[in-house]
Amino acid sequence: MKQLEEENIDQLLDIINLYPSIRIMQISDGSHLLSKKISQLCEENEYEFQLNCNSDIFYQKSILKYADADHVKVKLINLEQPRYAIQAKMYDYLFVSSTIPDAQKSSFLKKTYGAIKNAGIIILFVSKGESAQHDLWTQLLEDNNFVATNILDIFSNYDLIISKKMHGWGG
C-alpha cells in the first residue's frame, strides 16, 4: 500500500462515533500508519482493535509493534479462509487497506458481512481514479446487502468506498 497522508487519516477517523464498546477491525497487507492511528484511537477510548494481516512480513512487524498493546489483537489471515471474525465478535467498523483480487471480492464481502454489526461500516481503499474498480465494488456491495455506498476523495493515492451493512438483511 502506498503511503497515506497522516492528516487525512485523522480526518477519516473522525467518522467513528465515539460511543462505548466500539470494535474496529482492519484487514491489511502493510499500512503501518493507518494501523497506528486506529490503535491510538482505540487506546484513548478503550476500544478493541483487531488487525488482520494477510502478509507474513506485515504480520511479523505488527506482532512486535503491538506486543504490549492489550487493546490490539493481531491475527494472520488468508483471504481464502472460511471467515475473518474470530470468537464470533462483531465489529462496528472494518477498514480494508489490503488488495483484494477481483476473483475473491464477492467471497470477501460475504465473509466480512458476518464480521460486521448491523448498521456497521466497511471502508475500502481503492487506487485513485480506478472507476472500473469503483463500479465493481459498488455493485458487489449492493449484491451483498450493503447500502448507502459513497466514494470519498481525501487521499492523494486512494479513493475510499464506504458502505453500511443493511440492518436485518442477509444473515
Tab-separated table of N, CA and C in Angstrom:
chain	number	residue	atom	x	y	z
A	1	MET	N	0.841	-1.173	0.000
A	1	MET	CA	0.000	0.000	0.000
A	1	MET	C	0.886	1.236	0.000
A	2	LYS	N	0.511	2.210	-0.841
A	2	LYS	CA	1.247	3.469	-0.891
A	2	LYS	C	0.992	4.251	0.388
A	3	GLN	N	1.889	5.189	0.664
A	3	GLN	CA	1.807	5.985	1.887
A	3	GLN	C	0.524	6.821	1.923
A	4	LEU	N	-0.065	6.899	3.099
A	4	LEU	CA	-1.241	7.732	3.335
A	4	LEU	C	-0.803	9.006	4.056
A	5	GLU	N	-1.520	10.094	3.813
A	5	GLU	CA	-1.211	11.349	4.482
A	5	GLU	C	-1.802	11.317	5.894
A	6	GLU	N	-0.956	11.589	6.889
A	6	GLU	CA	-1.370	11.469	8.289
A	6	GLU	C	-2.567	12.344	8.637
A	7	GLU	N	-2.572	13.588	8.163
A	7	GLU	CA	-3.689	14.490	8.484
A	7	GLU	C	-5.001	13.993	7.868
A	8	ASN	N	-4.914	13.309	6.753
A	8	ASN	CA	-6.120	12.771	6.120
A	8	ASN	C	-6.612	11.509	6.835
A	9	ILE	N	-5.697	10.771	7.444
A	9	ILE	CA	-6.112	9.623	8.266
A	9	ILE	C	-6.912	10.142	9.460
A	10	ASP	N	-6.434	11.215	10.074
A	10	ASP	CA	-7.162	11.813	11.195
A	10	ASP	C	-8.562	12.239	10.761
A	11	GLN	N	-8.655	12.823	9.581
A	11	GLN	CA	-9.951	13.234	9.038
A	11	GLN	C	-10.850	12.009	8.819
A	12	LEU	N	-10.303	10.946	8.277
A	12	LEU	CA	-11.061	9.712	8.063
A	12	LEU	C	-11.569	9.145	9.380
A	13	LEU	N	-10.725	9.104	10.385
A	13	LEU	CA	-11.111	8.509	11.666
A	13	LEU	C	-12.163	9.330	12.407
A	14	ASP	N	-12.401	10.554	11.954
A	14	ASP	CA	-13.481	11.369	12.523
A	14	ASP	C	-14.854	10.779	12.242
A	15	ILE	N	-14.965	9.838	11.296
A	15	ILE	CA	-16.269	9.219	11.022
A	15	ILE	C	-16.685	8.254	12.127
A	16	ILE	N	-15.725	7.869	12.972
A	16	ILE	CA	-16.023	6.909	14.031
A	16	ILE	C	-16.785	7.612	15.148
A	17	ASN	N	-17.980	7.123	15.410
A	17	ASN	CA	-18.771	7.642	16.516
A	17	ASN	C	-18.153	7.177	17.822
A	18	LEU	N	-17.859	8.092	18.692
A	18	LEU	CA	-17.167	7.767	19.936
A	18	LEU	C	-18.161	7.323	21.007
A	19	TYR	N	-18.747	6.160	20.766
A	19	TYR	CA	-19.657	5.529	21.715
A	19	TYR	C	-18.894	4.487	22.511
A	20	PRO	N	-19.448	4.051	23.640
A	20	PRO	CA	-18.775	2.986	24.405
A	20	PRO	C	-18.726	1.665	23.629
A	21	SER	N	-17.724	0.874	23.916
A	21	SER	CA	-17.594	-0.505	23.438
A	21	SER	C	-17.539	-0.665	21.925
A	22	ILE	N	-16.879	0.224	21.241
A	22	ILE	CA	-16.713	0.121	19.788
A	22	ILE	C	-15.623	-0.907	19.497
A	23	ARG	N	-15.852	-1.684	18.449
A	23	ARG	CA	-14.845	-2.634	17.967
A	23	ARG	C	-14.500	-2.267	16.522
A	24	ILE	N	-13.210	-2.277	16.245
A	24	ILE	CA	-12.720	-1.926	14.913
A	24	ILE	C	-11.835	-3.053	14.415
A	25	MET	N	-12.030	-3.417	13.149
A	25	MET	CA	-11.178	-4.410	12.503
A	25	MET	C	-10.539	-3.762	11.277
A	26	GLN	N	-9.307	-4.134	11.025
A	26	GLN	CA	-8.624	-3.742	9.799
A	26	GLN	C	-8.080	-4.986	9.136
A	27	ILE	N	-8.252	-5.072	7.831
A	27	ILE	CA	-7.623	-6.126	7.033
A	27	ILE	C	-6.581	-5.431	6.175
A	28	SER	N	-5.321	-5.808	6.367
A	28	SER	CA	-4.238	-5.057	5.753
A	28	SER	C	-3.097	-5.967	5.332
A	29	ASP	N	-2.376	-5.496	4.330
A	29	ASP	CA	-1.155	-6.179	3.923
A	29	ASP	C	0.063	-5.266	4.061
A	30	GLY	N	-0.115	-4.131	4.783
A	30	GLY	CA	1.057	-3.295	5.022
A	30	GLY	C	0.810	-1.818	5.164
A	31	SER	N	-0.061	-1.388	6.024
A	31	SER	CA	-0.293	0.034	6.243
A	31	SER	C	-0.065	0.360	7.707
A	32	HIS	N	1.188	0.561	8.086
A	32	HIS	CA	1.511	0.780	9.493
A	32	HIS	C	0.958	2.090	10.029
A	33	LEU	N	0.939	3.148	9.229
A	33	LEU	CA	0.457	4.436	9.722
A	33	LEU	C	-1.041	4.378	10.024
A	34	LEU	N	-1.819	3.779	9.145
A	34	LEU	CA	-3.253	3.645	9.398
A	34	LEU	C	-3.497	2.783	10.632
A	35	SER	N	-2.809	1.673	10.745
A	35	SER	CA	-2.949	0.790	11.909
A	35	SER	C	-2.566	1.523	13.188
A	36	LYS	N	-1.500	2.285	13.119
A	36	LYS	CA	-1.041	3.043	14.289
A	36	LYS	C	-2.101	4.041	14.733
A	37	LYS	N	-2.689	4.753	13.790
A	37	LYS	CA	-3.705	5.759	14.116
A	37	LYS	C	-4.969	5.105	14.685
A	38	ILE	N	-5.371	3.983	14.096
A	38	ILE	CA	-6.539	3.264	14.625
A	38	ILE	C	-6.232	2.765	16.037
A	39	SER	N	-5.046	2.239	16.235
A	39	SER	CA	-4.646	1.752	17.552
A	39	SER	C	-4.674	2.874	18.588
A	40	GLN	N	-4.167	4.039	18.228
A	40	GLN	CA	-4.175	5.181	19.155
A	40	GLN	C	-5.602	5.574	19.533
A	41	LEU	N	-6.478	5.629	18.537
A	41	LEU	CA	-7.883	5.963	18.795
A	41	LEU	C	-8.502	4.935	19.738
A	42	CYS	N	-8.223	3.675	19.492
A	42	CYS	CA	-8.775	2.607	20.324
A	42	CYS	C	-8.218	2.654	21.749
A	43	GLU	N	-6.940	2.933	21.875
A	43	GLU	CA	-6.351	3.020	23.213
A	43	GLU	C	-6.951	4.189	23.995
A	44	GLU	N	-7.089	5.334	23.356
A	44	GLU	CA	-7.634	6.521	24.011
A	44	GLU	C	-9.080	6.321	24.468
A	45	ASN	N	-9.841	5.514	23.739
A	45	ASN	CA	-11.269	5.358	24.008
A	45	ASN	C	-11.642	3.993	24.573
A	46	GLU	N	-10.636	3.185	24.893
A	46	GLU	CA	-10.839	1.842	25.438
A	46	GLU	C	-11.679	0.968	24.506
A	47	TYR	N	-11.338	1.008	23.224
A	47	TYR	CA	-11.994	0.195	22.201
A	47	TYR	C	-11.127	-1.024	21.905
A	48	GLU	N	-11.738	-2.004	21.245
A	48	GLU	CA	-10.998	-3.180	20.783
A	48	GLU	C	-10.610	-2.976	19.320
A	49	PHE	N	-9.418	-3.428	18.986
A	49	PHE	CA	-8.920	-3.328	17.613
A	49	PHE	C	-8.337	-4.670	17.212
A	50	GLN	N	-8.877	-5.252	16.154
A	50	GLN	CA	-8.306	-6.482	15.607
A	50	GLN	C	-7.668	-6.150	14.272
A	51	LEU	N	-6.390	-6.395	14.174
A	51	LEU	CA	-5.630	-6.169	12.948
A	51	LEU	C	-5.407	-7.513	12.284
A	52	ASN	N	-6.100	-7.741	11.182
A	52	ASN	CA	-5.944	-8.973	10.408
A	52	ASN	C	-4.938	-8.706	9.295
A	53	CYS	N	-3.828	-9.397	9.341
A	53	CYS	CA	-2.751	-9.218	8.364
A	53	CYS	C	-2.807	-10.364	7.357
A	54	ASN	N	-2.782	-10.036	6.081
A	54	ASN	CA	-2.731	-11.103	5.088
A	54	ASN	C	-1.390	-11.111	4.352
A	55	SER	N	-0.373	-10.642	5.041
A	55	SER	CA	1.004	-10.689	4.566
A	55	SER	C	1.874	-11.133	5.734
A	56	ASP	N	2.702	-12.141	5.528
A	56	ASP	CA	3.567	-12.643	6.604
A	56	ASP	C	4.492	-11.564	7.148
A	57	ILE	N	5.066	-10.762	6.269
A	57	ILE	CA	6.003	-9.709	6.685
A	57	ILE	C	5.281	-8.676	7.539
A	58	PHE	N	4.106	-8.218	7.090
A	58	PHE	CA	3.340	-7.241	7.857
A	58	PHE	C	2.906	-7.830	9.197
A	59	TYR	N	2.536	-9.100	9.200
A	59	TYR	CA	2.140	-9.770	10.437
A	59	TYR	C	3.299	-9.792	11.440
A	60	GLN	N	4.486	-10.188	10.991
A	60	GLN	CA	5.643	-10.259	11.888
A	60	GLN	C	5.973	-8.889	12.479
A	61	LYS	N	5.933	-7.853	11.659
A	61	LYS	CA	6.212	-6.491	12.142
A	61	LYS	C	5.125	-6.038	13.113
A	62	SER	N	3.882	-6.363	12.809
A	62	SER	CA	2.759	-5.922	13.652
A	62	SER	C	2.758	-6.628	15.000
A	63	ILE	N	3.082	-7.908	15.014
A	63	ILE	CA	3.165	-8.656	16.280
A	63	ILE	C	4.163	-7.976	17.221
A	64	LEU	N	5.304	-7.579	16.684
A	64	LEU	CA	6.313	-6.909	17.502
A	64	LEU	C	5.843	-5.521	17.933
A	65	LYS	N	5.254	-4.806	17.007
A	65	LYS	CA	4.830	-3.432	17.277
A	65	LYS	C	3.749	-3.358	18.354
A	66	TYR	N	2.811	-4.313	18.342
A	66	TYR	CA	1.678	-4.263	19.268
A	66	TYR	C	1.768	-5.310	20.380
A	67	ALA	N	2.945	-5.806	20.651
A	67	ALA	CA	3.126	-6.852	21.670
A	67	ALA	C	2.621	-6.428	23.042
A	68	ASP	N	2.765	-5.165	23.390
A	68	ASP	CA	2.356	-4.678	24.710
A	68	ASP	C	1.013	-3.961	24.694
A	69	ALA	N	0.320	-3.978	23.582
A	69	ALA	CA	-0.958	-3.268	23.462
A	69	ALA	C	-2.113	-4.235	23.731
A	70	ASP	N	-2.692	-4.145	24.901
A	70	ASP	CA	-3.772	-5.056	25.290
A	70	ASP	C	-5.034	-4.878	24.462
A	71	HIS	N	-5.229	-3.703	23.905
A	71	HIS	CA	-6.438	-3.410	23.129
A	71	HIS	C	-6.335	-3.873	21.673
A	72	VAL	N	-5.163	-4.359	21.253
A	72	VAL	CA	-4.944	-4.777	19.864
A	72	VAL	C	-4.712	-6.280	19.804
A	73	LYS	N	-5.462	-6.949	18.938
A	73	LYS	CA	-5.239	-8.366	18.633
A	73	LYS	C	-4.749	-8.427	17.192
A	74	VAL	N	-3.600	-9.039	16.981
A	74	VAL	CA	-3.036	-9.172	15.635
A	74	VAL	C	-3.196	-10.617	15.205
A	75	LYS	N	-3.800	-10.815	14.038
A	75	LYS	CA	-4.041	-12.158	13.508
A	75	LYS	C	-3.489	-12.230	12.084
A	76	LEU	N	-2.951	-13.381	11.750
A	76	LEU	CA	-2.550	-13.662	10.378
A	76	LEU	C	-3.712	-14.376	9.713
A	77	ILE	N	-4.186	-13.837	8.604
A	77	ILE	CA	-5.301	-14.465	7.898
A	77	ILE	C	-4.922	-14.767	6.457
A	78	ASN	N	-5.665	-15.680	5.901
A	78	ASN	CA	-5.592	-15.996	4.489
A	78	ASN	C	-6.945	-15.584	3.926
A	79	LEU	N	-6.972	-14.817	2.856
A	79	LEU	CA	-8.238	-14.336	2.300
A	79	LEU	C	-9.174	-15.473	1.913
A	80	GLU	N	-8.633	-16.673	1.749
A	80	GLU	CA	-9.457	-17.815	1.349
A	80	GLU	C	-10.033	-18.580	2.544
A	81	GLN	N	-9.669	-18.212	3.776
A	81	GLN	CA	-10.214	-18.927	4.929
A	81	GLN	C	-11.722	-18.683	5.031
A	82	PRO	N	-12.444	-19.558	5.720
A	82	PRO	CA	-13.914	-19.506	5.728
A	82	PRO	C	-14.519	-18.240	6.324
A	83	ARG	N	-13.843	-17.628	7.312
A	83	ARG	CA	-14.356	-16.391	7.899
A	83	ARG	C	-13.206	-15.601	8.490
A	84	TYR	N	-13.454	-14.312	8.742
A	84	TYR	CA	-12.391	-13.437	9.231
A	84	TYR	C	-12.581	-13.031	10.684
A	85	ALA	N	-13.787	-13.121	11.207
A	85	ALA	CA	-14.034	-12.772	12.602
A	85	ALA	C	-13.640	-13.954	13.474
A	86	ILE	N	-12.957	-13.653	14.530
A	86	ILE	CA	-12.524	-14.686	15.458
A	86	ILE	C	-13.377	-14.572	16.726
A	87	GLN	N	-13.766	-15.694	17.295
A	87	GLN	CA	-14.534	-15.753	18.535
A	87	GLN	C	-15.914	-15.117	18.395
A	88	ALA	N	-16.472	-15.095	17.218
A	88	ALA	CA	-17.824	-14.607	16.940
A	88	ALA	C	-18.046	-13.158	17.361
A	89	LYS	N	-16.998	-12.376	17.476
A	89	LYS	CA	-17.155	-10.950	17.759
A	89	LYS	C	-17.584	-10.245	16.477
A	90	MET	N	-18.375	-9.193	16.662
A	90	MET	CA	-18.806	-8.409	15.513
A	90	MET	C	-18.254	-6.989	15.674
A	91	TYR	N	-17.902	-6.391	14.563
A	91	TYR	CA	-17.184	-5.124	14.558
A	91	TYR	C	-18.056	-4.005	14.006
A	92	ASP	N	-17.855	-2.806	14.565
A	92	ASP	CA	-18.611	-1.623	14.143
A	92	ASP	C	-18.022	-1.024	12.863
A	93	TYR	N	-16.721	-1.141	12.708
A	93	TYR	CA	-16.023	-0.565	11.554
A	93	TYR	C	-15.014	-1.580	11.031
A	94	LEU	N	-14.974	-1.694	9.719
A	94	LEU	CA	-13.997	-2.563	9.066
A	94	LEU	C	-13.250	-1.748	8.022
A	95	PHE	N	-11.955	-1.565	8.236
A	95	PHE	CA	-11.081	-0.872	7.293
A	95	PHE	C	-10.368	-1.927	6.457
A	96	VAL	N	-10.482	-1.824	5.137
A	96	VAL	CA	-9.850	-2.782	4.232
A	96	VAL	C	-8.787	-2.041	3.430
A	97	SER	N	-7.543	-2.155	3.880
A	97	SER	CA	-6.432	-1.494	3.201
A	97	SER	C	-5.564	-2.503	2.463
A	98	SER	N	-6.086	-3.693	2.293
A	98	SER	CA	-5.400	-4.762	1.579
A	98	SER	C	-5.930	-4.845	0.150
A	99	THR	N	-5.112	-5.310	-0.749
A	99	THR	CA	-5.564	-5.555	-2.117
A	99	THR	C	-6.347	-6.860	-2.147
A	100	ILE	N	-7.555	-6.806	-2.675
A	100	ILE	CA	-8.398	-7.988	-2.793
A	100	ILE	C	-8.521	-8.309	-4.284
A	101	PRO	N	-8.050	-9.475	-4.712
A	101	PRO	CA	-8.154	-9.838	-6.133
A	101	PRO	C	-9.618	-9.857	-6.594
A	102	ASP	N	-9.855	-9.468	-7.835
A	102	ASP	CA	-11.225	-9.417	-8.372
A	102	ASP	C	-11.980	-10.719	-8.170
A	103	ALA	N	-11.309	-11.841	-8.369
A	103	ALA	CA	-11.964	-13.148	-8.254
A	103	ALA	C	-12.417	-13.456	-6.819
A	104	GLN	N	-11.848	-12.769	-5.824
A	104	GLN	CA	-12.184	-13.025	-4.426
A	104	GLN	C	-13.096	-11.962	-3.817
A	105	LYS	N	-13.395	-10.903	-4.539
A	105	LYS	CA	-14.137	-9.777	-3.966
A	105	LYS	C	-15.513	-10.180	-3.431
A	106	SER	N	-16.277	-10.926	-4.193
A	106	SER	CA	-17.621	-11.320	-3.748
A	106	SER	C	-17.541	-12.205	-2.509
A	107	SER	N	-16.675	-13.197	-2.542
A	107	SER	CA	-16.480	-14.073	-1.397
A	107	SER	C	-15.995	-13.280	-0.181
A	108	PHE	N	-15.103	-12.354	-0.417
A	108	PHE	CA	-14.576	-11.495	0.640
A	108	PHE	C	-15.709	-10.730	1.334
A	109	LEU	N	-16.609	-10.149	0.557
A	109	LEU	CA	-17.719	-9.393	1.142
A	109	LEU	C	-18.675	-10.288	1.921
A	110	LYS	N	-18.899	-11.488	1.437
A	110	LYS	CA	-19.756	-12.434	2.174
A	110	LYS	C	-19.126	-12.763	3.535
A	111	LYS	N	-17.821	-12.952	3.559
A	111	LYS	CA	-17.132	-13.277	4.811
A	111	LYS	C	-17.086	-12.081	5.758
A	112	THR	N	-16.879	-10.907	5.223
A	112	THR	CA	-16.817	-9.727	6.081
A	112	THR	C	-18.204	-9.340	6.585
A	113	TYR	N	-19.230	-9.660	5.822
A	113	TYR	CA	-20.590	-9.334	6.245
A	113	TYR	C	-20.875	-9.915	7.625
A	114	GLY	N	-20.462	-11.142	7.853
A	114	GLY	CA	-20.684	-11.786	9.143
A	114	GLY	C	-19.851	-11.205	10.270
A	115	ALA	N	-18.809	-10.466	9.953
A	115	ALA	CA	-17.940	-9.884	10.973
A	115	ALA	C	-18.380	-8.482	11.381
A	116	ILE	N	-19.289	-7.890	10.609
A	116	ILE	CA	-19.706	-6.509	10.847
A	116	ILE	C	-21.074	-6.499	11.529
A	117	LYS	N	-21.224	-5.654	12.543
A	117	LYS	CA	-22.507	-5.500	13.228
A	117	LYS	C	-23.542	-4.916	12.270
A	118	ASN	N	-24.807	-5.128	12.573
A	118	ASN	CA	-25.867	-4.463	11.811
A	118	ASN	C	-25.625	-2.962	11.849
A	119	ALA	N	-25.764	-2.335	10.700
A	119	ALA	CA	-25.528	-0.900	10.514
A	119	ALA	C	-24.055	-0.535	10.691
A	120	GLY	N	-23.161	-1.533	10.693
A	120	GLY	CA	-21.725	-1.273	10.752
A	120	GLY	C	-21.225	-0.760	9.407
A	121	ILE	N	-20.022	-0.241	9.404
A	121	ILE	CA	-19.447	0.429	8.235
A	121	ILE	C	-18.236	-0.345	7.714
A	122	ILE	N	-18.162	-0.498	6.383
A	122	ILE	CA	-16.973	-1.027	5.728
A	122	ILE	C	-16.341	0.113	4.938
A	123	ILE	N	-15.022	0.241	5.039
A	123	ILE	CA	-14.270	1.281	4.353
A	123	ILE	C	-13.194	0.595	3.518
A	124	LEU	N	-13.309	0.718	2.211
A	124	LEU	CA	-12.387	0.066	1.278
A	124	LEU	C	-11.459	1.107	0.651
A	125	PHE	N	-10.171	0.808	0.613
A	125	PHE	CA	-9.198	1.668	-0.046
A	125	PHE	C	-8.994	1.152	-1.463
A	126	VAL	N	-9.260	2.027	-2.461
A	126	VAL	CA	-9.128	1.670	-3.873
A	126	VAL	C	-8.193	2.678	-4.515
A	127	SER	N	-7.278	2.211	-5.353
A	127	SER	CA	-6.344	3.118	-6.015
A	127	SER	C	-7.092	4.247	-6.711
A	128	LYS	N	-6.547	5.435	-6.587
A	128	LYS	CA	-7.159	6.653	-7.102
A	128	LYS	C	-7.528	6.523	-8.580
A	129	GLY	N	-8.737	6.929	-8.906
A	129	GLY	CA	-9.172	7.057	-10.287
A	129	GLY	C	-9.523	5.770	-11.007
A	130	GLU	N	-9.604	4.655	-10.327
A	130	GLU	CA	-9.932	3.391	-10.985
A	130	GLU	C	-11.451	3.206	-10.997
A	131	SER	N	-12.103	3.851	-11.945
A	131	SER	CA	-13.570	3.837	-11.986
A	131	SER	C	-14.135	2.429	-12.193
A	132	ALA	N	-13.420	1.558	-12.910
A	132	ALA	CA	-13.894	0.181	-13.076
A	132	ALA	C	-13.943	-0.533	-11.721
A	133	GLN	N	-12.955	-0.289	-10.866
A	133	GLN	CA	-12.947	-0.881	-9.519
A	133	GLN	C	-14.054	-0.275	-8.651
A	134	HIS	N	-14.268	1.029	-8.798
A	134	HIS	CA	-15.368	1.675	-8.059
A	134	HIS	C	-16.692	1.021	-8.429
A	135	ASP	N	-16.916	0.844	-9.721
A	135	ASP	CA	-18.171	0.249	-10.190
A	135	ASP	C	-18.315	-1.198	-9.718
A	136	LEU	N	-17.226	-1.963	-9.800
A	136	LEU	CA	-17.253	-3.357	-9.376
A	136	LEU	C	-17.569	-3.464	-7.878
A	137	TRP	N	-16.837	-2.713	-7.055
A	137	TRP	CA	-17.073	-2.753	-5.611
A	137	TRP	C	-18.488	-2.292	-5.272
A	138	THR	N	-18.943	-1.221	-5.902
A	138	THR	CA	-20.283	-0.700	-5.617
A	138	THR	C	-21.345	-1.744	-5.921
A	139	GLN	N	-21.242	-2.421	-7.055
A	139	GLN	CA	-22.208	-3.454	-7.414
A	139	GLN	C	-22.132	-4.638	-6.454
A	140	LEU	N	-20.919	-5.063	-6.131
A	140	LEU	CA	-20.763	-6.189	-5.206
A	140	LEU	C	-21.272	-5.852	-3.806
A	141	LEU	N	-21.039	-4.644	-3.353
A	141	LEU	CA	-21.558	-4.227	-2.052
A	141	LEU	C	-23.086	-4.294	-2.047
A	142	GLU	N	-23.687	-3.781	-3.096
A	142	GLU	CA	-25.152	-3.823	-3.209
A	142	GLU	C	-25.649	-5.274	-3.238
A	143	ASP	N	-24.993	-6.123	-4.008
A	143	ASP	CA	-25.376	-7.532	-4.119
A	143	ASP	C	-25.239	-8.277	-2.792
A	144	ASN	N	-24.380	-7.768	-1.906
A	144	ASN	CA	-24.121	-8.428	-0.624
A	144	ASN	C	-24.722	-7.665	0.557
A	145	ASN	N	-25.813	-6.956	0.310
A	145	ASN	CA	-26.617	-6.307	1.354
A	145	ASN	C	-25.928	-5.161	2.083
A	146	PHE	N	-25.112	-4.407	1.377
A	146	PHE	CA	-24.567	-3.165	1.897
A	146	PHE	C	-25.285	-2.019	1.193
A	147	VAL	N	-25.524	-0.937	1.916
A	147	VAL	CA	-26.284	0.191	1.373
A	147	VAL	C	-25.549	1.501	1.647
A	148	ALA	N	-26.114	2.573	1.116
A	148	ALA	CA	-25.583	3.921	1.329
A	148	ALA	C	-24.107	4.000	0.949
A	149	THR	N	-23.769	3.437	-0.184
A	149	THR	CA	-22.382	3.405	-0.639
A	149	THR	C	-21.981	4.759	-1.209
A	150	ASN	N	-20.830	5.247	-0.772
A	150	ASN	CA	-20.295	6.522	-1.246
A	150	ASN	C	-18.808	6.387	-1.518
A	151	ILE	N	-18.319	7.228	-2.398
A	151	ILE	CA	-16.886	7.280	-2.698
A	151	ILE	C	-16.366	8.616	-2.193
A	152	LEU	N	-15.331	8.555	-1.367
A	152	LEU	CA	-14.721	9.759	-0.813
A	152	LEU	C	-13.331	9.945	-1.384
A	153	ASP	N	-12.994	11.185	-1.644
A	153	ASP	CA	-11.700	11.551	-2.205
A	153	ASP	C	-10.959	12.399	-1.177
A	154	ILE	N	-10.232	11.733	-0.257
A	154	ILE	CA	-9.477	12.505	0.730
A	154	ILE	C	-7.972	12.195	0.716
A	155	PHE	N	-7.576	11.125	0.045
A	155	PHE	CA	-6.160	10.770	-0.038
A	155	PHE	C	-5.652	11.006	-1.457
A	156	SER	N	-4.356	11.290	-1.582
A	156	SER	CA	-3.806	11.558	-2.911
A	156	SER	C	-3.656	10.294	-3.749
A	157	ASN	N	-3.483	9.117	-3.121
A	157	ASN	CA	-3.276	7.875	-3.864
A	157	ASN	C	-4.467	6.927	-3.845
A	158	TYR	N	-5.479	7.224	-3.012
A	158	TYR	CA	-6.603	6.296	-2.844
A	158	TYR	C	-7.933	7.038	-2.790
A	159	ASP	N	-8.942	6.371	-3.310
A	159	ASP	CA	-10.322	6.755	-3.069
A	159	ASP	C	-10.847	5.788	-2.020
A	160	LEU	N	-11.804	6.235	-1.234
A	160	LEU	CA	-12.424	5.386	-0.235
A	160	LEU	C	-13.832	5.045	-0.665
A	161	ILE	N	-14.173	3.791	-0.578
A	161	ILE	CA	-15.551	3.367	-0.813
A	161	ILE	C	-16.091	2.980	0.558
A	162	ILE	N	-17.119	3.691	0.976
A	162	ILE	CA	-17.700	3.491	2.297
A	162	ILE	C	-19.128	3.010	2.124
A	163	SER	N	-19.489	1.966	2.855
A	163	SER	CA	-20.828	1.411	2.754
A	163	SER	C	-21.262	0.901	4.117
A	164	LYS	N	-22.566	0.810	4.297
A	164	LYS	CA	-23.149	0.395	5.584
A	164	LYS	C	-23.829	-0.945	5.423
A	165	LYS	N	-23.610	-1.810	6.403
A	165	LYS	CA	-24.290	-3.115	6.414
A	165	LYS	C	-25.777	-2.872	6.662
A	166	MET	N	-26.574	-3.416	5.753
A	166	MET	CA	-28.015	-3.236	5.883
A	166	MET	C	-28.500	-3.965	7.116
A	167	HIS	N	-29.260	-3.277	7.925
A	167	HIS	CA	-29.766	-3.805	9.185
A	167	HIS	C	-30.808	-4.901	8.931
A	168	GLY	N	-30.559	-6.080	9.493
A	168	GLY	CA	-31.568	-7.144	9.495
A	168	GLY	C	-31.743	-7.895	8.195
A	169	TRP	N	-30.808	-7.785	7.273
A	169	TRP	CA	-30.943	-8.464	5.985
A	169	TRP	C	-29.782	-9.423	5.789
A	170	GLY	N	-30.020	-10.455	5.080
A	170	GLY	CA	-28.978	-11.288	4.520
A	170	GLY	C	-28.210	-12.195	5.472
A	171	GLY	N	-28.445	-12.183	6.751
A	171	GLY	CA	-27.742	-13.119	7.612
A	171	GLY	C	-26.901	-12.465	8.560
